[in-house]
Amino acid sequence: MPIVKDFFIALSNNTFLNNAAKNIGPVLGANKVVAGNTIPKLLDTIEQLNAKGISVTVDNLGEFVATKGEALKAKEQILEIMAAIYDHQLDAHMSVKLSQLGAEFDIELAYDNLREILLKAHEYDNMHINIDTEKYDSLFAITQTLDRLKGEFKNVGTVIQAYLYKADALVDKYPELRLRMVKGAYKEEQNIAYQTKEEIDENYIHLVEKRLKNAKHLTSIATHDDRIINHVKQFVRDNKIERDRFEFQMLYGFRSELAEAIAKEGYQFCIYVPYGDDWFGYFMRRLAERPQNINLAIKEFIKPQFVKKAGLFTGSLVVTGLALKYLSKRGK
């Protein structure tokens, strides 16, 4: 139901709730979808996934960056994670948000921060750096920055959101870059994006097929949808597309058994692993886009200690949203 999805998106964009939730992540069950908030915990998660033949892309959580100091701190955190990955020789790379590097108030600062990250990544065996897409309002800044960097660096890529009408043109624009294909997790207006699941799914499949036929670099197919996964498997067989040209990708903590099964089939597989304290906005968007996980979330969130530690206001908002989602699913 669109109204329930909108509710979760609104929660994800609420600065007060994001700040309030930082210290109570474990109580809320955030550790099920976020790999802790210390480097050792993150490295342990990556090592466990690598042992199962699964690579990792790490997201250093945090979107509400409003000052140069905060942007520089985020850059240093990302560099610290990259150094730890390289020192431990793990199969992992970084996904970064331009807004976290200062783009919403100083695009040149964000560009300089990202370029420094890419220079260091080049030293680390040309580690891949993916620029995550965000709200539509940020798309121009992201593509502008990417266009400035892609001539200098070969280890940079971005994300294509299939619900955007512009997605088709972006796939055509970047055949030489590594791209992650997603459906899209933000609330966008009707004149910007497809609104129904059917339209988005149809465009997603169209874009994936187009990309697999024409791309000159790796394509990450990020979905938990069995129907789409099976469709892609059949498509690559029918078109004799080599498995080293693409990978499947899923979110940490979601459908882990399926991820491991696909990796065991011999497909390249990558898990998107969030890390840090700023987990709330990320988690709310995951609930908005994936109702299958709502039962697990409710079991965690309605425990007495949640209300006690989270506070009545925060707790009631989250539990109300979860309950609405749960009831909407039960009513189908």
mmCIF file of C-alpha atoms in Angstrom:
data_model
loop_
_atom_site.group_PDB
_atom_site.id
_atom_site.type_symbol
_atom_site.label_atom_id
_atom_site.label_comp_id
_atom_site.label_asym_id
_atom_site.label_seq_id
_atom_site.Cartn_x
_atom_site.Cartn_y
_atom_site.Cartn_z
ATOM 1 C CA MET A 1 0.000 0.000 0.000
ATOM 2 C CA PRO A 2 1.550 3.318 -1.085
ATOM 3 C CA ILE A 3 0.415 5.228 2.014
ATOM 4 C CA VAL A 4 2.297 2.818 4.293
ATOM 5 C CA LYS A 5 5.431 3.018 2.152
ATOM 6 C CA ASP A 6 5.209 6.810 2.343
ATOM 7 C CA PHE A 7 5.022 6.552 6.129
ATOM 8 C CA PHE A 8 8.331 4.681 6.325
ATOM 9 C CA ILE A 9 10.002 7.020 3.856
ATOM 10 C CA ALA A 10 8.900 9.956 6.012
ATOM 11 C CA LEU A 11 10.419 8.285 9.064
ATOM 12 C CA SER A 12 13.686 7.719 7.190
ATOM 13 C CA ASN A 13 13.933 11.443 6.451
ATOM 14 C CA ASN A 14 13.222 12.559 10.028
ATOM 15 C CA THR A 15 16.419 14.000 11.517
ATOM 16 C CA PHE A 16 15.136 13.862 15.104
ATOM 17 C CA LEU A 17 14.280 10.166 14.923
ATOM 18 C CA ASN A 18 17.576 9.347 13.199
ATOM 19 C CA ASN A 19 19.497 11.058 15.997
ATOM 20 C CA ALA A 20 17.336 9.517 18.724
ATOM 21 C CA ALA A 21 17.886 6.019 17.349
ATOM 22 C CA LYS A 22 21.698 6.119 17.261
ATOM 23 C CA ASN A 23 22.197 4.844 20.793
ATOM 24 C CA ILE A 24 19.514 2.176 20.779
ATOM 25 C CA GLY A 25 20.259 0.294 17.579
ATOM 26 C CA PRO A 26 20.932 -3.109 19.184
ATOM 27 C CA VAL A 27 17.715 -2.878 21.213
ATOM 28 C CA LEU A 28 15.766 -2.203 18.036
ATOM 29 C CA GLY A 29 17.269 -5.201 16.264
ATOM 30 C CA ALA A 30 19.476 -3.080 13.999
ATOM 31 C CA ASN A 31 22.317 -5.573 14.415
ATOM 32 C CA LYS A 32 20.321 -7.932 12.200
ATOM 33 C CA VAL A 33 20.769 -5.610 9.207
ATOM 34 C CA VAL A 34 23.838 -3.520 10.170
ATOM 35 C CA ALA A 35 27.332 -4.951 10.728
ATOM 36 C CA GLY A 36 27.986 -3.216 14.033
ATOM 37 C CA ASN A 37 29.678 0.089 14.730
ATOM 38 C CA THR A 38 33.314 -0.941 15.203
ATOM 39 C CA ILE A 39 35.924 -1.881 12.622
ATOM 40 C CA PRO A 40 36.579 -5.317 14.212
ATOM 41 C CA LYS A 41 32.862 -6.198 14.017
ATOM 42 C CA LEU A 42 32.723 -5.074 10.406
ATOM 43 C CA LEU A 43 35.823 -7.068 9.468
ATOM 44 C CA ASP A 44 34.408 -10.154 11.158
ATOM 45 C CA THR A 45 31.212 -9.842 9.106
ATOM 46 C CA ILE A 46 33.166 -9.448 5.867
ATOM 47 C CA GLU A 47 35.380 -12.431 6.692
ATOM 48 C CA GLN A 48 32.331 -14.629 7.347
ATOM 49 C CA LEU A 49 30.763 -13.655 4.027
ATOM 50 C CA ASN A 50 34.022 -14.072 2.102
ATOM 51 C CA ALA A 51 34.338 -17.572 3.530
ATOM 52 C CA LYS A 52 31.049 -18.394 1.793
ATOM 53 C CA GLY A 53 32.275 -17.118 -1.553
ATOM 54 C CA ILE A 54 30.485 -13.780 -1.211
ATOM 55 C CA SER A 55 32.091 -10.387 -1.753
ATOM 56 C CA VAL A 56 31.026 -7.237 0.109
ATOM 57 C CA THR A 57 30.350 -3.583 -0.535
ATOM 58 C CA VAL A 58 30.425 -1.482 2.634
ATOM 59 C CA ASP A 59 28.174 1.513 3.300
ATOM 60 C CA ASN A 60 29.443 3.824 6.042
ATOM 61 C CA LEU A 61 26.037 4.972 7.278
ATOM 62 C CA GLY A 62 25.216 8.642 7.638
ATOM 63 C CA GLU A 63 23.271 11.053 5.443
ATOM 64 C CA PHE A 64 22.486 14.110 7.565
ATOM 65 C CA VAL A 65 25.741 15.996 6.985
ATOM 66 C CA ALA A 66 25.467 19.772 7.266
ATOM 67 C CA THR A 67 28.975 21.067 7.966
ATOM 68 C CA LYS A 68 32.451 20.797 6.480
ATOM 69 C CA GLY A 69 33.657 19.185 9.693
ATOM 70 C CA GLU A 70 31.052 16.431 9.448
ATOM 71 C CA ALA A 71 31.905 15.808 5.805
ATOM 72 C CA LEU A 72 35.628 15.558 6.549
ATOM 73 C CA LYS A 73 34.913 13.186 9.437
ATOM 74 C CA ALA A 74 32.853 10.961 7.118
ATOM 75 C CA LYS A 75 35.702 10.924 4.596
ATOM 76 C CA GLU A 76 38.178 9.878 7.285
ATOM 77 C CA GLN A 77 35.839 7.097 8.441
ATOM 78 C CA ILE A 78 35.613 5.780 4.882
ATOM 79 C CA LEU A 79 39.391 5.897 4.482
ATOM 80 C CA GLU A 80 39.780 4.021 7.773
ATOM 81 C CA ILE A 81 37.437 1.269 6.580
ATOM 82 C CA MET A 82 39.264 1.019 3.254
ATOM 83 C CA ALA A 83 42.621 0.686 5.006
ATOM 84 C CA ALA A 84 41.285 -2.081 7.245
ATOM 85 C CA ILE A 85 39.853 -3.975 4.260
ATOM 86 C CA TYR A 86 43.150 -3.686 2.391
ATOM 87 C CA ASP A 87 45.324 -4.582 5.389
ATOM 88 C CA HIS A 88 43.292 -7.733 6.004
ATOM 89 C CA GLN A 89 43.175 -8.581 2.276
ATOM 90 C CA LEU A 90 39.398 -8.972 2.257
ATOM 91 C CA ASP A 91 37.154 -9.174 -0.794
ATOM 92 C CA ALA A 92 35.299 -5.902 -0.278
ATOM 93 C CA HIS A 93 34.919 -2.386 -1.622
ATOM 94 C CA MET A 94 33.088 0.819 -0.641
ATOM 95 C CA SER A 95 29.745 2.369 -1.475
ATOM 96 C CA VAL A 96 29.678 6.079 -0.631
ATOM 97 C CA LYS A 97 27.008 8.761 -0.614
ATOM 98 C CA LEU A 98 27.941 12.123 -2.062
ATOM 99 C CA SER A 99 25.690 13.869 0.459
ATOM 100 C CA GLN A 100 27.784 12.383 3.267
ATOM 101 C CA LEU A 101 30.846 14.022 1.733
ATOM 102 C CA GLY A 102 29.234 17.484 1.708
ATOM 103 C CA ALA A 103 27.387 17.684 -1.616
ATOM 104 C CA GLU A 104 24.206 19.231 -0.241
ATOM 105 C CA PHE A 105 26.000 22.423 0.793
ATOM 106 C CA ASP A 106 29.349 22.378 -1.087
ATOM 107 C CA ILE A 107 29.682 20.248 -4.211
ATOM 108 C CA GLU A 108 33.375 21.109 -4.601
ATOM 109 C CA LEU A 109 34.069 19.841 -1.095
ATOM 110 C CA ALA A 110 32.273 16.594 -1.935
ATOM 111 C CA TYR A 111 34.238 16.277 -5.175
ATOM 112 C CA ASP A 112 37.557 16.825 -3.387
ATOM 113 C CA ASN A 113 36.645 14.301 -0.678
ATOM 114 C CA LEU A 114 35.598 11.690 -3.219
ATOM 115 C CA ARG A 115 38.700 12.239 -5.322
ATOM 116 C CA GLU A 116 40.882 11.713 -2.256
ATOM 117 C CA ILE A 117 39.007 8.468 -1.562
ATOM 118 C CA LEU A 118 39.527 7.323 -5.148
ATOM 119 C CA LEU A 119 43.240 8.139 -5.066
ATOM 120 C CA LYS A 120 43.668 6.050 -1.935
ATOM 121 C CA ALA A 121 41.518 3.269 -3.411
ATOM 122 C CA HIS A 122 43.849 3.198 -6.419
ATOM 123 C CA GLU A 123 46.733 2.504 -4.040
ATOM 124 C CA TYR A 124 44.685 -0.311 -2.493
ATOM 125 C CA ASP A 125 44.798 -2.564 -5.574
ATOM 126 C CA ASN A 126 42.392 -0.275 -7.423
ATOM 127 C CA MET A 127 39.585 -0.937 -4.935
ATOM 128 C CA HIS A 128 36.195 -0.135 -6.453
ATOM 129 C CA ILE A 129 34.315 2.906 -5.161
ATOM 130 C CA ASN A 130 30.604 3.062 -5.902
ATOM 131 C CA ILE A 131 28.681 6.334 -5.709
ATOM 132 C CA ASP A 132 25.303 5.463 -4.257
ATOM 133 C CA THR A 133 22.306 7.285 -5.660
ATOM 134 C CA GLU A 134 19.966 9.098 -3.306
ATOM 135 C CA LYS A 135 16.890 11.285 -3.749
ATOM 136 C CA TYR A 136 16.193 12.529 -7.270
ATOM 137 C CA ASP A 137 17.187 16.062 -6.264
ATOM 138 C CA SER A 138 20.766 14.834 -5.863
ATOM 139 C CA LEU A 139 20.989 13.033 -9.207
ATOM 140 C CA PHE A 140 22.454 15.946 -11.169
ATOM 141 C CA ALA A 141 25.221 16.488 -8.617
ATOM 142 C CA ILE A 142 26.040 12.773 -8.643
ATOM 143 C CA THR A 143 26.236 12.444 -12.434
ATOM 144 C CA GLN A 144 28.133 15.743 -12.719
ATOM 145 C CA THR A 145 30.711 14.542 -10.199
ATOM 146 C CA LEU A 146 30.925 11.118 -11.814
ATOM 147 C CA ASP A 147 31.507 12.699 -15.219
ATOM 148 C CA ARG A 148 34.391 14.724 -13.799
ATOM 149 C CA LEU A 149 36.029 11.667 -12.251
ATOM 150 C CA LYS A 150 35.454 8.824 -14.693
ATOM 151 C CA GLY A 151 38.141 9.979 -17.107
ATOM 152 C CA GLU A 152 40.769 9.949 -14.371
ATOM 153 C CA PHE A 153 39.664 6.842 -12.481
ATOM 154 C CA LYS A 154 38.593 3.408 -13.713
ATOM 155 C CA ASN A 155 37.556 2.210 -10.252
ATOM 156 C CA VAL A 156 34.430 4.362 -9.910
ATOM 157 C CA GLY A 157 30.800 3.537 -10.682
ATOM 158 C CA THR A 158 27.283 4.337 -9.577
ATOM 159 C CA VAL A 159 23.714 3.075 -9.197
ATOM 160 C CA ILE A 160 20.804 3.093 -11.638
ATOM 161 C CA GLN A 161 17.354 3.419 -10.047
ATOM 162 C CA ALA A 162 14.865 1.662 -12.303
ATOM 163 C CA TYR A 163 11.860 3.650 -11.091
ATOM 164 C CA LEU A 164 13.278 6.827 -12.648
ATOM 165 C CA TYR A 165 12.242 7.720 -16.182
ATOM 166 C CA LYS A 166 15.845 8.841 -16.772
ATOM 167 C CA ALA A 167 17.256 5.413 -15.927
ATOM 168 C CA ASP A 168 17.234 4.211 -19.529
ATOM 169 C CA ALA A 169 19.362 7.149 -20.685
ATOM 170 C CA LEU A 170 21.792 6.654 -17.799
ATOM 171 C CA VAL A 171 22.329 3.008 -18.711
ATOM 172 C CA ASP A 172 23.182 4.149 -22.237
ATOM 173 C CA LYS A 173 25.477 6.866 -20.909
ATOM 174 C CA TYR A 174 27.745 4.656 -18.774
ATOM 175 C CA PRO A 175 28.455 1.342 -20.562
ATOM 176 C CA GLU A 176 32.109 1.486 -19.512
ATOM 177 C CA LEU A 177 31.404 1.914 -15.787
ATOM 178 C CA ARG A 178 30.534 -0.677 -13.188
ATOM 179 C CA LEU A 179 26.861 -0.132 -12.374
ATOM 180 C CA ARG A 180 24.503 -1.429 -9.702
ATOM 181 C CA MET A 181 20.918 -1.900 -10.863
ATOM 182 C CA VAL A 182 18.246 -1.265 -8.203
ATOM 183 C CA LYS A 183 14.528 -0.581 -8.250
ATOM 184 C CA GLY A 184 14.710 2.543 -6.039
ATOM 185 C CA ALA A 185 13.911 3.193 -2.386
ATOM 186 C CA TYR A 186 12.892 6.858 -2.151
ATOM 187 C CA LYS A 187 9.529 8.544 -2.637
ATOM 188 C CA GLU A 188 9.529 10.430 -5.937
ATOM 189 C CA GLU A 189 6.827 12.370 -7.776
ATOM 190 C CA GLN A 190 4.778 10.923 -10.619
ATOM 191 C CA ASN A 191 6.425 13.182 -13.197
ATOM 192 C CA ILE A 192 9.845 11.785 -12.212
ATOM 193 C CA ALA A 193 9.347 8.108 -11.504
ATOM 194 C CA TYR A 194 7.140 5.098 -12.116
ATOM 195 C CA GLN A 195 4.740 4.604 -9.221
ATOM 196 C CA THR A 196 3.503 1.005 -9.375
ATOM 197 C CA LYS A 197 5.408 -2.178 -8.584
ATOM 198 C CA GLU A 198 4.414 -3.622 -11.956
ATOM 199 C CA GLU A 199 5.834 -0.667 -13.897
ATOM 200 C CA ILE A 200 9.035 -0.610 -11.854
ATOM 201 C CA ASP A 201 9.588 -4.354 -12.186
ATOM 202 C CA GLU A 202 9.035 -4.216 -15.934
ATOM 203 C CA ASN A 203 11.509 -1.370 -16.360
ATOM 204 C CA TYR A 204 14.018 -3.053 -14.060
ATOM 205 C CA ILE A 205 14.043 -6.201 -16.185
ATOM 206 C CA HIS A 206 14.295 -4.109 -19.359
ATOM 207 C CA LEU A 207 17.289 -2.191 -18.011
ATOM 208 C CA VAL A 208 19.080 -5.276 -16.735
ATOM 209 C CA GLU A 209 18.706 -7.043 -20.082
ATOM 210 C CA LYS A 210 19.847 -3.955 -21.972
ATOM 211 C CA ARG A 211 22.843 -3.535 -19.694
ATOM 212 C CA LEU A 212 23.886 -7.189 -19.885
ATOM 213 C CA LYS A 213 23.811 -7.101 -23.676
ATOM 214 C CA ASN A 214 25.786 -3.876 -24.080
ATOM 215 C CA ALA A 215 27.901 -3.232 -20.987
ATOM 216 C CA LYS A 216 31.688 -3.121 -21.079
ATOM 217 C CA HIS A 217 31.979 -3.513 -17.300
ATOM 218 C CA LEU A 218 30.468 -5.489 -14.431
ATOM 219 C CA THR A 219 26.747 -5.187 -13.727
ATOM 220 C CA SER A 220 25.479 -5.668 -10.173
ATOM 221 C CA ILE A 221 21.900 -6.949 -10.204
ATOM 222 C CA ALA A 222 20.592 -5.899 -6.803
ATOM 223 C CA THR A 223 17.283 -7.593 -6.012
ATOM 224 C CA HIS A 224 15.677 -10.025 -3.566
ATOM 225 C CA ASP A 225 12.907 -10.885 -6.015
ATOM 226 C CA ASP A 226 12.900 -14.597 -6.920
ATOM 227 C CA ARG A 227 11.044 -13.978 -10.153
ATOM 228 C CA ILE A 228 13.608 -11.459 -11.382
ATOM 229 C CA ILE A 229 16.562 -13.560 -10.243
ATOM 230 C CA ASN A 230 15.234 -16.596 -12.114
ATOM 231 C CA HIS A 231 14.492 -14.448 -15.158
ATOM 232 C CA VAL A 232 18.087 -13.170 -15.206
ATOM 233 C CA LYS A 233 19.493 -16.686 -14.884
ATOM 234 C CA GLN A 234 17.466 -17.804 -17.890
ATOM 235 C CA PHE A 235 18.311 -14.658 -19.859
ATOM 236 C CA VAL A 236 22.070 -15.086 -19.459
ATOM 237 C CA ARG A 237 21.801 -18.741 -20.466
ATOM 238 C CA ASP A 238 19.744 -17.928 -23.541
ATOM 239 C CA ASN A 239 22.109 -15.145 -24.578
ATOM 240 C CA LYS A 240 25.330 -16.956 -23.639
ATOM 241 C CA ILE A 241 26.421 -14.165 -21.298
ATOM 242 C CA GLU A 242 29.463 -15.118 -19.233
ATOM 243 C CA ARG A 243 29.027 -15.103 -15.466
ATOM 244 C CA ASP A 244 32.051 -12.850 -14.943
ATOM 245 C CA ARG A 245 30.098 -9.981 -16.579
ATOM 246 C CA PHE A 246 27.589 -9.670 -13.760
ATOM 247 C CA GLU A 247 26.912 -10.387 -10.109
ATOM 248 C CA PHE A 248 23.822 -10.722 -7.985
ATOM 249 C CA GLN A 249 23.611 -8.455 -4.986
ATOM 250 C CA MET A 250 21.482 -8.372 -1.833
ATOM 251 C CA LEU A 251 21.314 -6.454 1.433
ATOM 252 C CA TYR A 252 22.970 -7.734 4.583
ATOM 253 C CA GLY A 253 20.498 -9.565 6.809
ATOM 254 C CA PHE A 254 17.899 -10.096 4.081
ATOM 255 C CA ARG A 255 17.366 -13.546 2.493
ATOM 256 C CA SER A 256 20.771 -14.809 3.598
ATOM 257 C CA GLU A 257 20.023 -18.438 2.759
ATOM 258 C CA LEU A 258 19.062 -17.531 -0.799
ATOM 259 C CA ALA A 259 22.225 -15.456 -1.199
ATOM 260 C CA GLU A 260 24.398 -18.353 -0.099
ATOM 261 C CA ALA A 261 22.535 -20.763 -2.367
ATOM 262 C CA ILE A 262 23.059 -18.557 -5.423
ATOM 263 C CA ALA A 263 26.758 -18.169 -4.597
ATOM 264 C CA LYS A 264 27.064 -21.965 -4.328
ATOM 265 C CA GLU A 265 25.592 -22.242 -7.830
ATOM 266 C CA GLY A 266 28.725 -20.503 -9.098
ATOM 267 C CA TYR A 267 27.334 -17.021 -9.650
ATOM 268 C CA GLN A 268 29.280 -13.996 -8.490
ATOM 269 C CA PHE A 269 27.551 -12.595 -5.433
ATOM 270 C CA CYS A 270 27.959 -9.425 -3.370
ATOM 271 C CA ILE A 271 26.318 -8.357 -0.106
ATOM 272 C CA TYR A 272 25.655 -4.674 0.644
ATOM 273 C CA VAL A 273 26.797 -4.280 4.257
ATOM 274 C CA PRO A 274 25.809 -1.129 6.197
ATOM 275 C CA TYR A 275 28.096 -0.103 9.045
ATOM 276 C CA GLY A 276 27.836 2.477 11.834
ATOM 277 C CA ASP A 277 25.370 4.136 14.190
ATOM 278 C CA ASP A 278 23.254 6.059 11.676
ATOM 279 C CA TRP A 279 21.149 3.025 10.845
ATOM 280 C CA PHE A 280 17.601 4.342 11.271
ATOM 281 C CA GLY A 281 17.006 5.998 7.885
ATOM 282 C CA TYR A 282 18.547 3.046 6.094
ATOM 283 C CA PHE A 283 16.387 0.543 8.002
ATOM 284 C CA MET A 284 13.153 2.481 7.467
ATOM 285 C CA ARG A 285 13.729 2.542 3.693
ATOM 286 C CA ARG A 286 14.348 -1.196 3.737
ATOM 287 C CA LEU A 287 11.019 -1.695 5.512
ATOM 288 C CA ALA A 288 9.311 0.571 3.005
ATOM 289 C CA GLU A 289 10.610 -1.341 0.006
ATOM 290 C CA ARG A 290 10.506 -4.886 1.362
ATOM 291 C CA PRO A 291 7.348 -5.848 3.306
ATOM 292 C CA GLN A 292 8.449 -9.484 3.651
ATOM 293 C CA ASN A 293 10.711 -8.477 6.542
ATOM 294 C CA ILE A 294 8.080 -6.726 8.601
ATOM 295 C CA ASN A 295 7.254 -9.711 10.800
ATOM 296 C CA LEU A 296 10.857 -9.974 11.973
ATOM 297 C CA ALA A 297 10.977 -6.262 12.697
ATOM 298 C CA ILE A 298 7.757 -6.337 14.731
ATOM 299 C CA LYS A 299 9.036 -9.223 16.866
ATOM 300 C CA GLU A 300 12.072 -7.106 17.741
ATOM 301 C CA PHE A 301 10.429 -3.715 18.113
ATOM 302 C CA ILE A 302 7.473 -4.527 20.371
ATOM 303 C CA LYS A 303 9.571 -5.981 23.183
ATOM 304 C CA PRO A 304 9.089 -4.075 26.477
ATOM 305 C CA GLN A 305 12.754 -3.022 26.632
ATOM 306 C CA PHE A 306 12.368 -1.313 23.253
ATOM 307 C CA VAL A 307 9.687 1.081 24.518
ATOM 308 C CA LYS A 308 11.605 1.651 27.750
ATOM 309 C CA LYS A 309 14.901 2.533 26.060
ATOM 310 C CA ALA A 310 13.628 4.144 22.892
ATOM 311 C CA GLY A 311 11.135 6.375 24.655
ATOM 312 C CA LEU A 312 7.413 6.523 24.128
ATOM 313 C CA PHE A 313 7.500 9.024 21.248
ATOM 314 C CA THR A 314 10.107 7.265 19.137
ATOM 315 C CA GLY A 315 8.760 3.859 20.035
ATOM 316 C CA SER A 316 5.171 4.669 19.237
ATOM 317 C CA LEU A 317 6.031 6.082 15.827
ATOM 318 C CA VAL A 318 8.092 3.098 14.806
ATOM 319 C CA VAL A 319 5.735 0.482 16.185
ATOM 320 C CA THR A 320 2.727 2.243 14.656
ATOM 321 C CA GLY A 321 4.404 2.223 11.289
ATOM 322 C CA LEU A 322 5.352 -1.414 11.606
ATOM 323 C CA ALA A 323 1.877 -2.362 12.711
ATOM 324 C CA LEU A 324 0.315 -0.519 9.778
ATOM 325 C CA LYS A 325 2.591 -2.344 7.393
ATOM 326 C CA TYR A 326 1.864 -5.680 9.027
ATOM 327 C CA LEU A 327 -1.879 -5.162 8.969
ATOM 328 C CA SER A 328 -1.823 -4.024 5.354
ATOM 329 C CA LYS A 329 -0.035 -7.230 4.404
ATOM 330 C CA ARG A 330 -2.421 -9.392 6.422
ATOM 331 C CA GLY A 331 -5.358 -7.679 4.755
ATOM 332 C CA LYS A 332 -4.264 -8.550 1.195
#
